Amino acid sequence: MLRSVAAVACLVAAACLVAVPLEGQEATPATGNGALRVFFDCEGGRGTCDFDFYRREIPYVNYTRDREDAQVHVLMTSEGTGSGGQRFTLDFIGREEFVEITERLEVVTRANLAVEQRLTDVARTLELGLLRYIARTDQAASIDVHYDGEEHGEIAARPEDDPWNFWTFRLRGDAELDVDERTESYELSGEFSADRVTDALKLEFSIGGSYNERVFETTDTTSVTSVRESYDAEGLSVWSLSDHWSVGAAYEAGHSSFENEDLQVRVGPALEYNIFPYSESTRRQFNFLYTVGVRYNDYIEQTVFLKDAETLPHHRFSVRLSVRQPWGESYGFLTFSQFLHDPSKNRFTAFVGADFRIFRGLSLSLNANYSRIRDQLNVPAGDATAEEVLLRQRVLQSGFRYGVSVGFSYRFGSIYSNVVNPRLDRF
C-alpha cells in the first residue's frame, strides 16, 4: 500500500515539474497586453462554431472566457438558406469604452461548401467587424488592410446567372446493421427533397421513409420480431406578404405502422404574423400561426371509436417565441389544436426553455414541456399485448405527457483563452 502511494506521489510530482516551462522553451503569448478583449459567443458544431479556427485566423486580439471581461461581445447566429447554404449574422456589441458602438454584419455561404472555406468566409467577416473597434485602440498603428478588387469581383454569381432558377435538391440514404449474439437490428431510411426559396416565395417538397426490423432471441428456439415502418410526402408553399405577414399552404400524405395509419392525408392553408421583422429572425422571433384544413385517415386496425377511415376538419393555433441576447437565450411555444366536428377532441402543448448567464462563469439551463392530449382518434381497438408495449409497436392511449430538465455549468480560472493546443485532444 505504501509503495502504491509513493508511486502516485512521484507521478504527480513529475507532472507538476513537466508543467513548468523549461528555460529556452517557447513561452505562452502574453495576455492583457493592451490588445482588444473579445468574447466570442456562438453555439453549434465545429462546422460553424470552431473556436480554435477563429483564434488561429485572428490571433491579435485577446479572447476572454467570460463576457464581463470583454470590450466587445461577438454574438454569432446562423440559419439555413433556401439553396442549402447558411446565413451567418454577427452582432458586435460594445462594452466598457465601446458601450455605444454596435455593429451587425452578415455573410452567406453556398451549399456544399467545404467546412474550411465556410469557416474562412466567416472569419473574414469577423475580422472586418473587429477592425472598427481596433481602429480606436493603440493597435491601429499595427493594422494593414489589403484589398484585391479583381478577386472580390468573382466571389458570387448574380441571380440572373443561376441555371437552376433557385431550385436546390437533396438526396439522402442510410442503412444500418447492428448484430450481437442474441439480437439483430436492421434499418433503412431515405429522403429526397426539392426547395426553391426567394424573398417573395418559398416552395418545399420532400418524400422519404424508414423501415426498422429488430429480432430478439428469447430462448435458443424462440424469438420475437419487431417491425416499424413509415413513409411520407410533404409540401409547403409560402408567400411573403410583408416584412411581418406570410400566407401559405401545407399538404402531407403518409403511412405509419406505429400510429395505426395505413394512409393519412392532410391539406390546408396557413397564416402567420411575426411581431419582429423577418430580417431579424436569427436574433428574435415572435410568431402567431393559424392553420385550418382537413385530415383523411385510413386506419390499419379499427380504432376505439369503431372507425376504419374518416375525413375530419381540423385547425391549429400556435404562438412561438425565441430571443437570443448577450445574457443568454429564451425560447418557447404554445399550441392548441382541435377537430372541428367534435371540439372535445383537442390537444394543448406548451414548451418553454431558457439558457441564462447568471454571473461570471455560471450558466443555468431550464426546460419544461407539457401536453394535454384529447385527440387520439387513431388508437386501435382492443388491448395491446405485452410485446407491443415493450417493443413500442403501436400507439397507446394517453391523456397527458410532460417533462422537465435543469442544468448548470460553471467555469473559472484565467479570463484569457488565446492559446490553441490540440495535442492528445480527447485521448
Coordinates of C-alpha atoms in Angstrom, one line a residue:
M1 CA 0.0 0.0 0.0
L2 CA 2.8 2.4 0.9
R3 CA 4.6 1.6 -2.3
S4 CA 1.4 2.4 -4.3
V5 CA 1.0 5.8 -2.5
A6 CA 4.7 6.6 -3.1
A7 CA 4.4 5.8 -6.8
V8 CA 1.3 8.0 -7.2
A9 CA 3.1 10.9 -5.4
C10 CA 6.1 10.5 -7.7
L11 CA 3.8 10.7 -10.8
V12 CA 2.0 13.8 -9.5
A13 CA 5.4 15.5 -8.8
A14 CA 6.7 14.6 -12.2
A15 CA 3.5 16.1 -13.9
C16 CA 4.0 19.3 -11.9
L17 CA 7.6 19.6 -13.0
V18 CA 6.7 19.0 -16.6
A19 CA 4.0 21.7 -16.4
V20 CA 6.7 24.3 -15.5
P21 CA 8.2 25.8 -18.7
L22 CA 11.9 25.0 -19.1
E23 CA 14.5 27.6 -19.9
G24 CA 14.7 28.1 -23.7
Q25 CA 11.2 26.7 -24.4
E26 CA 8.7 28.9 -26.3
A27 CA 6.6 30.8 -23.7
T28 CA 2.9 31.3 -23.8
P29 CA 1.9 34.5 -25.7
A30 CA 1.4 37.4 -23.3
T31 CA -2.2 38.4 -22.4
G32 CA -3.6 41.6 -21.1
N33 CA -1.1 43.4 -23.3
G34 CA -3.4 46.2 -24.5
A35 CA -4.9 44.1 -27.3
L36 CA -8.7 44.3 -27.8
R37 CA -10.5 41.9 -25.5
V38 CA -13.2 39.8 -27.3
F39 CA -15.8 37.4 -26.0
F40 CA -16.9 35.1 -28.9
D41 CA -20.4 33.8 -28.3
C42 CA -21.6 31.0 -30.7
E43 CA -23.5 27.8 -30.3
G44 CA -23.2 24.9 -32.8
G45 CA -20.9 22.3 -34.2
R46 CA -17.3 22.6 -35.3
G47 CA -18.5 23.3 -38.8
T48 CA -19.8 26.7 -37.7
C49 CA -18.5 27.5 -34.3
D50 CA -14.9 26.2 -34.5
F51 CA -13.5 28.5 -31.8
D52 CA -9.9 27.1 -32.4
F53 CA -10.1 28.0 -36.1
Y54 CA -11.1 31.6 -35.4
R55 CA -8.4 32.1 -32.8
R56 CA -5.8 30.9 -35.2
E57 CA -7.1 33.1 -38.0
I58 CA -7.3 36.2 -35.8
P59 CA -4.6 35.9 -33.2
Y60 CA -4.0 39.6 -32.5
V61 CA -6.9 40.0 -30.1
N62 CA -7.4 38.6 -26.6
Y63 CA -10.3 36.1 -26.3
T64 CA -11.8 36.2 -22.9
R65 CA -13.6 33.3 -21.2
D66 CA -16.4 35.5 -19.8
R67 CA -18.2 38.4 -21.5
E68 CA -17.8 40.5 -18.3
D69 CA -14.1 40.8 -19.1
A70 CA -14.5 41.7 -22.7
Q71 CA -14.6 45.1 -24.5
V72 CA -16.5 43.5 -27.4
H73 CA -19.1 40.8 -27.3
V74 CA -19.5 39.0 -30.6
L75 CA -22.8 37.1 -30.9
M76 CA -22.9 34.8 -33.9
T77 CA -26.1 33.1 -35.1
S78 CA -26.9 31.2 -38.2
E79 CA -29.8 29.8 -40.2
G80 CA -30.2 27.7 -43.4
T81 CA -30.8 29.4 -46.7
G82 CA -33.1 28.2 -49.5
S83 CA -30.2 26.8 -51.5
G84 CA -28.9 24.7 -48.7
G85 CA -26.2 27.1 -47.6
Q86 CA -26.1 29.1 -44.4
R87 CA -26.5 32.8 -43.5
F88 CA -24.4 33.9 -40.5
T89 CA -25.3 37.0 -38.6
L90 CA -22.5 38.6 -36.4
D91 CA -23.6 41.1 -33.9
F92 CA -20.8 43.2 -32.4
I93 CA -21.9 44.5 -29.0
G94 CA -19.5 47.1 -27.5
R95 CA -18.7 47.1 -23.8
E96 CA -16.7 49.4 -21.4
E97 CA -15.4 52.3 -23.5
F98 CA -17.2 50.9 -26.6
V99 CA -20.6 50.5 -25.0
E100 CA -22.3 52.8 -27.5
I101 CA -20.7 51.2 -30.6
T102 CA -22.7 48.3 -32.1
E103 CA -22.5 46.7 -35.5
R104 CA -24.2 43.9 -37.4
L105 CA -22.6 42.0 -40.4
E106 CA -23.9 39.1 -42.4
V107 CA -22.2 36.5 -44.6
V108 CA -23.9 33.9 -46.7
T109 CA -22.1 30.7 -47.6
R110 CA -23.0 28.4 -50.5
A111 CA -24.3 24.8 -50.2
N112 CA -21.8 22.0 -50.4
L113 CA -19.0 24.4 -49.4
A114 CA -16.0 22.8 -47.7
V115 CA -16.0 23.4 -44.0
E116 CA -12.6 25.1 -44.2
Q117 CA -13.9 27.6 -46.8
R118 CA -17.1 28.3 -44.8
L119 CA -15.1 29.0 -41.7
T120 CA -12.7 31.2 -43.7
D121 CA -15.6 33.3 -45.1
V122 CA -17.0 33.8 -41.6
A123 CA -13.5 34.6 -40.1
R124 CA -13.0 37.3 -42.8
T125 CA -16.3 38.9 -41.8
L126 CA -15.5 38.6 -38.1
E127 CA -12.1 40.3 -38.7
L128 CA -13.8 43.2 -40.6
G129 CA -16.2 43.8 -37.7
L130 CA -13.4 43.8 -35.1
L131 CA -11.4 46.4 -37.1
R132 CA -13.9 49.1 -36.2
Y133 CA -13.0 48.7 -32.5
I134 CA -9.3 48.0 -33.1
A135 CA -9.2 51.3 -35.0
R136 CA -9.9 53.1 -31.7
T137 CA -7.0 51.5 -29.8
D138 CA -3.3 51.7 -29.9
Q139 CA -3.3 48.5 -32.1
A140 CA -4.5 50.5 -35.1
A141 CA -0.9 51.5 -35.9
S142 CA -0.1 47.8 -36.5
I143 CA -3.0 47.1 -38.8
D144 CA -2.6 47.0 -42.6
V145 CA -5.6 46.5 -44.9
H146 CA -5.2 44.8 -48.2
Y147 CA -7.9 44.7 -50.9
D148 CA -7.8 42.7 -54.1
G149 CA -10.6 44.1 -56.3
E150 CA -10.3 41.5 -59.1
E151 CA -10.7 38.6 -56.7
H152 CA -13.5 40.3 -54.9
G153 CA -15.5 40.7 -58.1
E154 CA -15.6 36.9 -58.6
I155 CA -16.9 35.9 -55.2
A156 CA -20.6 35.4 -56.1
A157 CA -22.6 34.9 -59.2
R158 CA -25.5 37.2 -60.0
P159 CA -29.0 35.8 -59.6
E160 CA -29.7 36.0 -63.3
D161 CA -26.8 33.7 -63.9
D162 CA -28.4 30.9 -61.9
P163 CA -29.1 28.0 -64.3
W164 CA -31.2 26.2 -61.6
N165 CA -33.6 29.2 -61.1
F166 CA -33.1 29.0 -57.3
W167 CA -34.1 25.3 -57.1
T168 CA -32.0 23.0 -54.9
F169 CA -32.2 19.2 -54.5
R170 CA -31.1 16.8 -51.8
L171 CA -30.9 13.0 -51.8
R172 CA -30.1 11.1 -48.6
G173 CA -29.9 7.4 -47.9
D174 CA -29.0 5.4 -44.7
A175 CA -28.5 1.8 -44.0
E176 CA -27.7 0.4 -40.5
L177 CA -26.9 -3.1 -39.3
D178 CA -26.4 -3.9 -35.6
V179 CA -25.9 -7.5 -34.5
D180 CA -24.9 -9.3 -31.4
E181 CA -25.3 -12.9 -30.3
R182 CA -29.0 -12.6 -29.2
T183 CA -30.3 -9.6 -31.1
E184 CA -30.3 -8.2 -34.7
S185 CA -31.4 -4.8 -35.9
Y186 CA -31.8 -3.6 -39.5
E187 CA -32.8 -0.1 -40.5
L188 CA -33.1 1.5 -43.9
S189 CA -34.1 5.1 -44.5
G190 CA -34.0 7.7 -47.3
E191 CA -35.3 11.1 -48.3
F192 CA -35.5 13.3 -51.4
S193 CA -36.3 17.0 -51.3
A194 CA -36.6 19.9 -53.6
D195 CA -36.7 23.5 -52.5
R196 CA -37.0 26.9 -54.1
V197 CA -36.6 29.9 -51.8
T198 CA -36.7 33.6 -52.7
D199 CA -37.8 36.6 -50.7
A200 CA -41.2 36.5 -52.3
L201 CA -42.0 32.8 -52.4
K202 CA -40.8 29.6 -50.7
L203 CA -41.5 26.1 -52.1
E204 CA -40.6 22.9 -50.3
F205 CA -41.2 19.3 -51.3
S206 CA -39.9 16.1 -49.8
I207 CA -40.5 12.4 -49.8
G208 CA -39.0 9.8 -47.5
G209 CA -39.4 6.7 -45.5
S210 CA -37.8 4.3 -43.0
Y211 CA -38.0 0.6 -42.3
N212 CA -36.8 -0.9 -39.0
E213 CA -36.7 -4.5 -38.0
R214 CA -35.4 -6.0 -34.8
V215 CA -35.1 -9.6 -33.8
F216 CA -34.7 -10.7 -30.2
E217 CA -33.8 -14.4 -29.3
T218 CA -35.7 -15.0 -26.1
T219 CA -34.5 -18.6 -25.9
D220 CA -32.4 -21.0 -28.1
T221 CA -35.5 -21.9 -30.1
T222 CA -37.8 -18.8 -30.0
S223 CA -37.5 -15.2 -31.0
V224 CA -39.5 -12.0 -31.1
T225 CA -39.6 -9.7 -34.2
S226 CA -40.5 -6.0 -34.1
V227 CA -41.1 -4.1 -37.3
R228 CA -41.8 -0.4 -37.6
E229 CA -42.2 1.4 -40.9
S230 CA -43.2 4.8 -42.0
Y231 CA -43.4 6.7 -45.3
D232 CA -44.4 10.3 -46.0
A233 CA -44.5 13.0 -48.6
E234 CA -44.8 16.7 -47.6
G235 CA -45.1 20.0 -49.4
L236 CA -45.2 23.7 -48.3
S237 CA -45.8 26.9 -50.3
V238 CA -45.3 30.2 -48.5
W239 CA -45.9 33.7 -50.0
S240 CA -44.4 36.8 -48.3
L241 CA -47.0 39.5 -47.9
S242 CA -44.8 41.9 -46.0
D243 CA -41.9 42.0 -43.5
H244 CA -44.4 40.7 -40.8
W245 CA -47.1 38.7 -42.7
S246 CA -46.9 35.4 -44.5
V247 CA -49.5 33.2 -46.1
G248 CA -49.1 29.6 -47.2
A249 CA -50.5 26.1 -47.7
A250 CA -49.3 22.8 -46.4
Y251 CA -50.0 19.3 -47.7
E252 CA -48.9 15.9 -46.5
A253 CA -49.5 12.2 -47.1
G254 CA -48.0 9.3 -45.1
H255 CA -48.1 5.8 -43.7
S256 CA -47.1 4.8 -40.2
S257 CA -47.4 1.3 -38.7
F258 CA -46.8 2.7 -35.2
E259 CA -49.5 5.3 -35.5
N260 CA -52.0 2.8 -36.9
E261 CA -52.3 4.9 -40.1
D262 CA -52.4 3.0 -43.4
L263 CA -52.8 6.3 -45.2
Q264 CA -53.1 9.8 -43.8
V265 CA -53.6 12.9 -45.9
R266 CA -53.6 16.5 -44.6
V267 CA -54.1 19.7 -46.5
G268 CA -54.9 23.3 -45.6
P269 CA -53.9 26.9 -45.7
A270 CA -51.9 28.8 -43.1
L271 CA -51.4 32.4 -42.0
E272 CA -48.5 33.8 -39.9
Y273 CA -47.7 37.1 -38.3
N274 CA -44.3 37.9 -36.9
I275 CA -44.2 40.8 -34.5
F276 CA -40.5 41.3 -35.3
P277 CA -39.4 41.8 -38.9
Y278 CA -38.3 38.5 -40.6
S279 CA -34.9 40.1 -41.2
E280 CA -34.2 39.7 -37.5
S281 CA -35.1 36.0 -37.4
T282 CA -31.6 34.9 -36.3
R283 CA -31.8 37.0 -33.1
R284 CA -35.5 37.1 -32.3
Q285 CA -38.9 35.8 -33.5
F286 CA -42.4 36.2 -32.0
N287 CA -44.9 34.4 -34.3
F288 CA -48.6 33.8 -34.4
L289 CA -49.6 31.0 -36.7
Y290 CA -53.0 29.7 -37.6
T291 CA -53.7 26.7 -39.9
V292 CA -57.1 25.1 -40.9
G293 CA -57.8 22.2 -43.2
V294 CA -59.0 18.6 -43.4
R295 CA -57.4 15.3 -42.4
Y296 CA -58.2 11.9 -44.0
N297 CA -57.2 8.8 -42.1
D298 CA -57.4 5.2 -43.4
Y299 CA -56.6 3.1 -40.3
I300 CA -54.7 -0.2 -40.3
E301 CA -56.8 -1.6 -37.5
Q302 CA -60.3 -0.4 -36.4
T303 CA -60.0 2.3 -33.8
V304 CA -61.5 2.5 -30.3
F305 CA -64.2 4.7 -31.9
L306 CA -65.0 1.9 -34.3
K307 CA -63.7 3.7 -37.4
D308 CA -61.9 2.2 -40.3
A309 CA -61.5 5.5 -42.1
E310 CA -62.7 9.1 -41.7
T311 CA -62.3 12.6 -43.1
L312 CA -62.3 15.4 -40.5
P313 CA -61.9 19.2 -40.4
H314 CA -59.1 20.4 -38.1
H315 CA -57.4 23.6 -37.1
R316 CA -54.4 24.7 -35.0
F317 CA -53.2 28.0 -33.4
S318 CA -49.6 28.5 -32.3
V319 CA -47.6 31.2 -30.6
R320 CA -43.8 30.9 -30.8
L321 CA -41.1 33.0 -29.2
S322 CA -37.3 32.8 -29.5
V323 CA -34.9 35.6 -28.3
R324 CA -31.1 35.5 -28.2
Q325 CA -29.4 38.3 -26.3
P326 CA -26.0 38.7 -24.6
W327 CA -27.5 37.5 -21.3
G328 CA -28.5 34.2 -22.9
E329 CA -31.4 32.7 -24.9
S330 CA -35.1 32.1 -24.3
Y331 CA -37.5 30.1 -26.4
G332 CA -40.9 28.5 -26.2
F333 CA -44.2 27.9 -27.9
L334 CA -47.9 27.3 -27.1
T335 CA -50.1 25.2 -29.4
F336 CA -53.8 24.4 -29.4
S337 CA -55.2 22.1 -32.0
Q338 CA -58.8 20.8 -32.4
F339 CA -61.0 18.7 -34.6
L340 CA -63.9 20.9 -35.6
H341 CA -66.5 18.1 -35.9
D342 CA -66.1 17.5 -32.1
P343 CA -64.4 20.3 -30.1
S344 CA -63.8 18.0 -27.2
K345 CA -61.1 16.2 -29.4
N346 CA -58.3 18.6 -28.9
R347 CA -54.7 18.9 -27.7
F348 CA -52.8 21.6 -25.9
T349 CA -49.0 21.7 -25.8
A350 CA -46.7 24.1 -24.0
F351 CA -42.9 24.2 -24.1
V352 CA -40.6 26.8 -22.5
G353 CA -36.8 26.9 -22.2
A354 CA -34.1 29.3 -21.4
D355 CA -30.3 29.5 -21.0
F356 CA -29.1 32.2 -18.6
R357 CA -25.7 33.6 -17.8
I358 CA -26.2 34.2 -14.1
F359 CA -22.9 35.8 -13.4
R360 CA -19.2 35.4 -14.3
G361 CA -18.7 31.8 -15.4
L362 CA -22.1 30.4 -14.2
S363 CA -24.8 29.4 -16.7
L364 CA -28.2 27.9 -16.0
S365 CA -30.4 25.9 -18.4
L366 CA -34.1 25.3 -17.8
N367 CA -36.6 23.4 -20.0
A368 CA -40.2 22.2 -19.4
N369 CA -42.9 20.8 -21.6
Y370 CA -46.5 19.7 -21.1
S371 CA -49.2 18.2 -23.4
R372 CA -52.8 17.6 -22.6
I373 CA -54.0 15.0 -25.0
R374 CA -57.6 14.6 -26.0
D375 CA -57.4 13.9 -29.7
Q376 CA -56.1 10.4 -30.2
L377 CA -58.5 9.1 -32.8
N378 CA -56.1 6.6 -34.2
V379 CA -55.7 4.2 -31.2
P380 CA -56.5 0.7 -32.2
A381 CA -59.4 -1.1 -30.5
G382 CA -58.5 -3.8 -28.0
D383 CA -55.8 -4.2 -25.5
A384 CA -52.1 -4.0 -26.6
T385 CA -50.0 -7.1 -26.0
A386 CA -47.0 -7.1 -23.7
E387 CA -44.8 -7.4 -26.8
E388 CA -46.4 -4.4 -28.5
V389 CA -46.0 -2.2 -25.3
L390 CA -42.4 -3.2 -24.6
L391 CA -41.3 -3.0 -28.2
R392 CA -43.3 0.2 -28.9
Q393 CA -45.0 -1.3 -31.9
R394 CA -48.2 0.7 -31.7
V395 CA -49.5 3.9 -30.2
L396 CA -51.1 3.8 -26.7
Q397 CA -53.9 5.8 -25.2
S398 CA -52.5 8.7 -23.1
G399 CA -54.1 11.8 -21.5
F400 CA -51.0 13.8 -20.9
R401 CA -47.3 14.0 -21.3
Y402 CA -44.7 16.2 -19.5
G403 CA -41.0 16.6 -18.9
V404 CA -38.6 18.9 -17.2
S405 CA -34.8 19.4 -17.2
V406 CA -32.5 21.6 -15.2
G407 CA -28.7 22.0 -15.7
F408 CA -25.9 24.4 -14.9
S409 CA -22.3 24.8 -15.7
Y410 CA -19.6 26.9 -14.0
R411 CA -16.1 27.8 -15.4
F412 CA -13.4 29.6 -13.5
G413 CA -9.7 30.4 -13.9
S414 CA -7.8 32.5 -16.4
I415 CA -10.0 35.0 -18.2
Y416 CA -8.0 34.7 -21.4
S417 CA -8.3 31.8 -23.9
N418 CA -6.0 32.7 -26.8
V419 CA -3.8 29.6 -26.9
V420 CA -4.7 26.7 -29.1
N421 CA -3.2 23.3 -28.2
P422 CA -4.8 20.3 -29.8
R423 CA -2.2 17.7 -28.6
L424 CA -3.8 14.4 -27.4
D425 CA -7.1 16.1 -27.8
R426 CA -9.9 13.8 -26.4
F427 CA -7.4 11.0 -25.9

